[in-house]
XYZ file of C-alpha atoms in Angstrom:
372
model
C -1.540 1.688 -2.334
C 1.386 2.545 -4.835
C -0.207 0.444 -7.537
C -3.758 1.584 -6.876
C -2.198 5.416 -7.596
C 0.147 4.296 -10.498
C -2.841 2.364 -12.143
C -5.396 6.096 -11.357
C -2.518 7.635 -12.649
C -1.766 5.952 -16.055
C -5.310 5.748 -16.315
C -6.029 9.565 -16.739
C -2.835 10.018 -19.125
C -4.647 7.766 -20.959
C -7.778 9.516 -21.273
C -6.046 12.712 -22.006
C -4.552 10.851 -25.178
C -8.207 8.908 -25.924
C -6.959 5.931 -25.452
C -9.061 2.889 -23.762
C -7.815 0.539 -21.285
C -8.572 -2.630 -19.256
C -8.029 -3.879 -15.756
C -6.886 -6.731 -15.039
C -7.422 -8.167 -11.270
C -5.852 -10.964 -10.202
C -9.456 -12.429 -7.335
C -8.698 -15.647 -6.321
C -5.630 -17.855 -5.953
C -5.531 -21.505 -5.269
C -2.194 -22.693 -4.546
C 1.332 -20.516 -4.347
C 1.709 -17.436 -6.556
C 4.267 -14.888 -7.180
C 0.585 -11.952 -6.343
C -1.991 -12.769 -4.394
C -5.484 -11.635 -4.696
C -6.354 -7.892 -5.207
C -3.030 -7.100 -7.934
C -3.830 -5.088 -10.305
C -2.767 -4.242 -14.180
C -4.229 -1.588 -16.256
C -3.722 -2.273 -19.897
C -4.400 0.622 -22.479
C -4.631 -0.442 -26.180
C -1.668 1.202 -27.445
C -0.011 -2.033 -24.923
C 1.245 0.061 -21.892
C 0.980 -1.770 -19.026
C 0.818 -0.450 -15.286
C 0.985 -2.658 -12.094
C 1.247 -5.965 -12.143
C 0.144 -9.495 -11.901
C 2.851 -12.252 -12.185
C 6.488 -12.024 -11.497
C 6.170 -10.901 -15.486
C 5.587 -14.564 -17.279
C 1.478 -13.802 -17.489
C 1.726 -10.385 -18.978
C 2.025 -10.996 -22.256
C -0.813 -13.412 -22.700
C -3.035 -10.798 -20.029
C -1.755 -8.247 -22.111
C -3.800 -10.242 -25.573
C -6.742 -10.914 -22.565
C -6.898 -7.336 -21.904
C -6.983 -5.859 -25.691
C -9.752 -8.570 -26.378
C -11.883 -7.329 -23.869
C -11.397 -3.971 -24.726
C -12.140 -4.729 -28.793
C -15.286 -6.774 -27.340
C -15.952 -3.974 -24.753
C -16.939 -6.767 -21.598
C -15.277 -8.607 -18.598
C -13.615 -12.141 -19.036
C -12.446 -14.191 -16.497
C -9.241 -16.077 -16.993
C -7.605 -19.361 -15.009
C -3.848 -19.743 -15.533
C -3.025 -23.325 -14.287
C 0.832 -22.769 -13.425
C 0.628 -25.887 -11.678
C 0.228 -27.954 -14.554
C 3.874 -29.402 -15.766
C 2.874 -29.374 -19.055
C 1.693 -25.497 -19.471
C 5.546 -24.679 -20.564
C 4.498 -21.319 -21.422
C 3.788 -20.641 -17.927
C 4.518 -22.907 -15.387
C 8.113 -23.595 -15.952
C 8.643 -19.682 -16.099
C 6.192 -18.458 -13.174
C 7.513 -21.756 -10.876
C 4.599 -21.117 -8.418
C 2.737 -24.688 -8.572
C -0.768 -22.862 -8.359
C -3.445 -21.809 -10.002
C -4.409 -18.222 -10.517
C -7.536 -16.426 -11.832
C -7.691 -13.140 -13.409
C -10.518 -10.927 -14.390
C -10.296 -8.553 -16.817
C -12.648 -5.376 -17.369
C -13.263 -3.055 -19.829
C -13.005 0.335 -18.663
C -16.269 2.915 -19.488
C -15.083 6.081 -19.577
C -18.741 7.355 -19.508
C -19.696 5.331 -16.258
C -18.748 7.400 -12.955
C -18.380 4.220 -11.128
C -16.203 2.538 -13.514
C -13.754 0.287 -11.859
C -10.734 3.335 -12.069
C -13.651 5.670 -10.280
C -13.889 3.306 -6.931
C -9.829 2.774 -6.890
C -9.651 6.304 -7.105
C -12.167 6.587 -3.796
C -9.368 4.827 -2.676
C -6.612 7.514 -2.817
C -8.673 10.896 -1.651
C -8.355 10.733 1.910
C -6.513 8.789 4.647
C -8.725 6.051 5.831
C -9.047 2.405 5.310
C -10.947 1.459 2.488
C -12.483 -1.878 0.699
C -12.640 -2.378 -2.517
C -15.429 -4.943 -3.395
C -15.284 -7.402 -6.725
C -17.810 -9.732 -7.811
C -16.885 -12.892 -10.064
C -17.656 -16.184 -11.086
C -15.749 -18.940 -11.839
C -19.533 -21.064 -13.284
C -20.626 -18.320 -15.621
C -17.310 -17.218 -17.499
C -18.442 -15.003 -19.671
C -20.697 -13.245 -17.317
C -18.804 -11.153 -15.313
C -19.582 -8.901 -13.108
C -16.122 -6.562 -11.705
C -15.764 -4.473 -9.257
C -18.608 -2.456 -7.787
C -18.235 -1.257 -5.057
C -16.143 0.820 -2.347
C -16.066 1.193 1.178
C -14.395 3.240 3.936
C -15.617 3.947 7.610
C -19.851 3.617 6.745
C -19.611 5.704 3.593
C -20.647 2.951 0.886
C -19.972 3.161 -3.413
C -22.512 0.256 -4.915
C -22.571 0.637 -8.402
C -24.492 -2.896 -9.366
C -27.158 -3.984 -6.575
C -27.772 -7.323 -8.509
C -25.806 -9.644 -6.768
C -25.234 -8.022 -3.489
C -27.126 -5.058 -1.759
C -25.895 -2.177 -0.153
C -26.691 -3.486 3.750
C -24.587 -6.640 2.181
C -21.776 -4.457 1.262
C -21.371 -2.731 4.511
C -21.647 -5.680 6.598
C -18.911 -7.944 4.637
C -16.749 -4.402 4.016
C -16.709 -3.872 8.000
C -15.677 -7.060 9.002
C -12.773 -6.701 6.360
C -11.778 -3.771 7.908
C -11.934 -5.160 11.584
C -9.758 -7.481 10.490
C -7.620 -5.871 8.183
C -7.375 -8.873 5.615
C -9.050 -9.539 2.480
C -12.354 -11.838 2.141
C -13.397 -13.964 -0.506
C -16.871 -15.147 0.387
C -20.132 -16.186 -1.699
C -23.405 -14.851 -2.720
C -25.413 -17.239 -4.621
C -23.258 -18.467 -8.019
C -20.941 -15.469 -7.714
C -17.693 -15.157 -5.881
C -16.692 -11.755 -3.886
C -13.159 -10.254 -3.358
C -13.188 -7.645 -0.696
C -9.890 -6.412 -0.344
C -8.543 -4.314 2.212
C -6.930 -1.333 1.346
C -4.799 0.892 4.350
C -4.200 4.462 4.049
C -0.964 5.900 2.401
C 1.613 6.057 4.827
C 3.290 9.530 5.611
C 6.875 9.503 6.542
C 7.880 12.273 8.479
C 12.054 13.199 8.147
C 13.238 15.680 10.928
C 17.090 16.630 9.313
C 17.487 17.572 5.681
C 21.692 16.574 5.675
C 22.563 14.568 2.776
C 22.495 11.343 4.549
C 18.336 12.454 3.991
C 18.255 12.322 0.263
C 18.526 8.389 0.125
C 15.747 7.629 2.445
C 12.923 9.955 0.551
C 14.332 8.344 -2.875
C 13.770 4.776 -1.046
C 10.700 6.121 0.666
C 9.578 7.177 -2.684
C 10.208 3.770 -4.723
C 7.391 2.340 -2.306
C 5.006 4.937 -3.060
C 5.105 6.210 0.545
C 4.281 10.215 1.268
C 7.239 11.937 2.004
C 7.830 15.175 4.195
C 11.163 16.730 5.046
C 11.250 19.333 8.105
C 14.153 21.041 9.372
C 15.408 24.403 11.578
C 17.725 25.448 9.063
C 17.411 27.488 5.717
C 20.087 26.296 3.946
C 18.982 22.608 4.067
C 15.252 22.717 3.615
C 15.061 23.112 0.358
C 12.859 21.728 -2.150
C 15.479 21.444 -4.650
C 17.949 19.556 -2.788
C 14.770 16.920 -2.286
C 12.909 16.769 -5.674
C 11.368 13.518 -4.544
C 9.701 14.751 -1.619
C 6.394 15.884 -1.498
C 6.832 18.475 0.902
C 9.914 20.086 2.171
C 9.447 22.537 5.490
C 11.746 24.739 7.427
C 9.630 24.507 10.592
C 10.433 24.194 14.221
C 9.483 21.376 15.725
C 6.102 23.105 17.046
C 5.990 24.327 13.644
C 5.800 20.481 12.278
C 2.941 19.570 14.416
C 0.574 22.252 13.230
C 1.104 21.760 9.732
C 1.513 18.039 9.512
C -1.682 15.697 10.117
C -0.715 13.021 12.096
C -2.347 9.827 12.421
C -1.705 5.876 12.972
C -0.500 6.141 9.301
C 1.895 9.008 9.899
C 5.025 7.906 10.868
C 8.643 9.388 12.507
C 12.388 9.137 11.444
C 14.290 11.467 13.299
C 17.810 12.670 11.649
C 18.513 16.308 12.746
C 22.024 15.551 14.228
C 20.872 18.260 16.354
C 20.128 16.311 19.453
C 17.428 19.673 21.098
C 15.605 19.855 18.120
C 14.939 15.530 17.955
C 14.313 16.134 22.071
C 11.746 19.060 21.566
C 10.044 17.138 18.609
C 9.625 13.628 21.031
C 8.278 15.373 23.272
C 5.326 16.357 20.889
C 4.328 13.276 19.178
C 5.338 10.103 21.846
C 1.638 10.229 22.751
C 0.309 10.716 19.150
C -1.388 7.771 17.260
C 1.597 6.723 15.182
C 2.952 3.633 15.292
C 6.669 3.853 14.887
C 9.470 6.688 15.835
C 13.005 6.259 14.109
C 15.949 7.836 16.250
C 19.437 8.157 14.407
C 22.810 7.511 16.870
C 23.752 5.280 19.034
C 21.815 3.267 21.622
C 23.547 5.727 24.464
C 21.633 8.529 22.726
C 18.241 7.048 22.754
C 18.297 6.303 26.024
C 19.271 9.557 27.065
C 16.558 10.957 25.323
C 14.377 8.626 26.905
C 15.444 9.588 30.261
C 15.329 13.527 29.405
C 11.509 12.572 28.381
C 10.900 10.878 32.065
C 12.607 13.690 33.705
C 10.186 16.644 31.928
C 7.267 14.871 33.517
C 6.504 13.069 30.383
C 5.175 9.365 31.100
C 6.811 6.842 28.711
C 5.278 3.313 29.284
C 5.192 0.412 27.683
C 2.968 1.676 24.596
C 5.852 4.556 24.199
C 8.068 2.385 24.027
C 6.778 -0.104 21.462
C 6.498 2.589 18.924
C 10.391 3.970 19.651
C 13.151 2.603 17.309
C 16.341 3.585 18.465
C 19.251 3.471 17.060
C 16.576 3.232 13.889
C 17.063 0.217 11.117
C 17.455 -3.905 10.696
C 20.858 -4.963 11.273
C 21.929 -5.715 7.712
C 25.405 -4.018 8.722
C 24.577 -0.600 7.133
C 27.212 2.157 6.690
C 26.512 4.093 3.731
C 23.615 5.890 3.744
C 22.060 4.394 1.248
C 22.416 1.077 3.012
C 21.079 2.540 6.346
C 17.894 3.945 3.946
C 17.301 0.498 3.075
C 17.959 -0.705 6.389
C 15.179 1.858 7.888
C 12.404 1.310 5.489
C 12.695 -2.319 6.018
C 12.174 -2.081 9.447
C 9.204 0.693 8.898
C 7.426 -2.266 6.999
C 8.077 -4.799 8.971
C 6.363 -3.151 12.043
C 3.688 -2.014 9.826
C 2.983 -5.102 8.784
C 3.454 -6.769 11.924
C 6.704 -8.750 10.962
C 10.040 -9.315 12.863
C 11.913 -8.899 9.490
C 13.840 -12.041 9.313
C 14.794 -14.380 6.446
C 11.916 -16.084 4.195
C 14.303 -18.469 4.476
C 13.865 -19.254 8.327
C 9.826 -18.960 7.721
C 8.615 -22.890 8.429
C 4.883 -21.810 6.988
C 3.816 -20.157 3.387
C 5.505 -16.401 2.676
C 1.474 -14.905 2.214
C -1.507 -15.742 4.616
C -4.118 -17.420 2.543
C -7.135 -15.356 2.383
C -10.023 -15.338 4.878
C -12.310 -17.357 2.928
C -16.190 -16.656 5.463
């Protein structure tokens, strides 16, 4: 999701300064790659780049790609063979042994469904989206791009010649069932459906300084970020520039204002051990999939056993969703290091890892793509 807003975002600077750009997807990948399917790169023709789609070896030539199709105002598609041990200017560099395929677009300002219009569907409300591109690897220089946008049964289909609008819905919904992209066929064109979850929301309780690190980490990964706290003197906006919103709220007080959903998530750091108590006891049966405590493991399960005792049931679905004390062991002091150590957890059980080594992983780092 951080891409999909830097790439909206560098997108209307541009506009503002007339520039024109082109996107660059990266919609199929055959083999290992440093991206998988669904990067993005806006190019604008003064050469700024946003996003990415290599570990930085293909952007130069993408960035010559990109301008051309701008100039020529159409959609190429482009196969980088990285496998090939005789493509020095990429393979050696990029060291993925695969074979990657990247379509650029030309951006019309004047079209409302230009390809920046449906990412932007993306970012204006909370929900799961797809975003749906058509390609073809036969008829190179008859691309199609991206057309078309999805989230719950509210449909965007902005070229009905390939693929109708029932068509759409179906393939979109299974994407979202499963929460993985889909590459699938419709007669000699190729169609990326990529999933797209909401922005996550972290929620801070405690604005002590031992705060400031996590929002600035929080930040770096484009996450939402929302500091609460009891006490005037710390909830302040300018002792958190990089938060989005900074409240001095009770814990009721959080609740009301905050939407909270499964992409709203807890990290508890009040050092005031009532206030973390009061605010449990508000959002353990909320649809949010993981609560950070601070302290030691004697401290959680007091708390937990304080919750029990007030009559609230904690099962095994409570408990799944508590992380207490909060963070991967990477031997965090500083806190700085414990930042680090918390959002890497956060992501892991957001995206359903255990957060151990690549190194230990017997199979591929990326699932390959659902291919139906």
């Amino acid at each position: 999701m951080k891409e999909i807003n830097d790439i909206v975002k560098a997108y209307k600077k541009a506009r503002l300064n007339g520039l024109k750009a082109a996107l660059a997807t990266v919609v199929k990948v055959e083999g290992s790659s440093y991206r998988q399917a669904g990067a993005r790169m806006l190019v604008t023709e003064d050469g700024q780049l946003t996003g990415a789609i290599s570990g930085g070896c293909l952007e130069g030539d993408a960035l010559r790609k990109a301008l051309l199709a701008i100039n020529q105002k159409n959609n190429k598609l482009i196969t980088y063979d990285t496998s090939n041990p005789d493509d020095l200017e990429f393979g050696v560099q990029l060291g993925c042994n695969g074979i990657v395929h990247i379509l650029f677009e030309f951006i019309n300002e004047n079209s409302s469904q230009n390809p920046i219009s449906l990412l932007e569907k993306t970012t204006e409300n909370r929900n799961e989206s797809v975003i749906t591109t058509l390609f073809s690897l036969e008829k190179r220089n008859a691309q199609i791009g991206t057309i078309g946008w999805m989230v719950k049964q509210d449909a965007i289909l902005s070229d009905s010649s390939c693929i109708s609008k029932d068509e759409l819905i179906r393939f979109s919904s299974e994407v979202l069932e499963k929460k993985q992209n889909i590459l699938t066929h419709i007669s000699s064109n190729e169609i990326l459906l990529q999933y797209v979850p909401p922005q996550i929301t972290l929620i801070i309780a405690g604005a002590g300084n031992d705060v400031q690190p996590l929002v600035e980490t929080a930040s770096i990964v484009g996450w939402k970020t929302v500091v609460a706290d009891g006490r005037a003197t710390h909830a302040l906006k300018k002792r958190f520039p990089l938060a989005d919103e900074v409240l001095l709220a009770t814990p009721e007080e959080i609740i009301k204002t905050i939407e909270i959903d499964e992409a709203t998530i807890f990290v508890m750091m009040t050092h005031n051990y009532n206030y973390d108590l009061a605010l449990l006891k508000l959002i353990i049966h909320q649809p949010v999939q993981y609560i950070g405590l601070l302290g030691p493991k004697t401290r959680f399960n007091r708390m937990v056993d304080d919750l029990k005792n007030s009559g609230i049931t904690i099962g095994e679905k409570e408990l799944n969703k508590l992380f207490g004390p909060v963070g991967i062991d990477i031997g965090a002091e500083t806190s700085e290091e414990i930042a680090i150590s918390v959002i890497a957890e956060i992501k892991a059980v957001l995206s359903g890892k255990k957060g151990s080594s690549l190194r230990d992983k017997p199979e591929k780092i990326h699932t390959d793509i659902l291919s139906i």
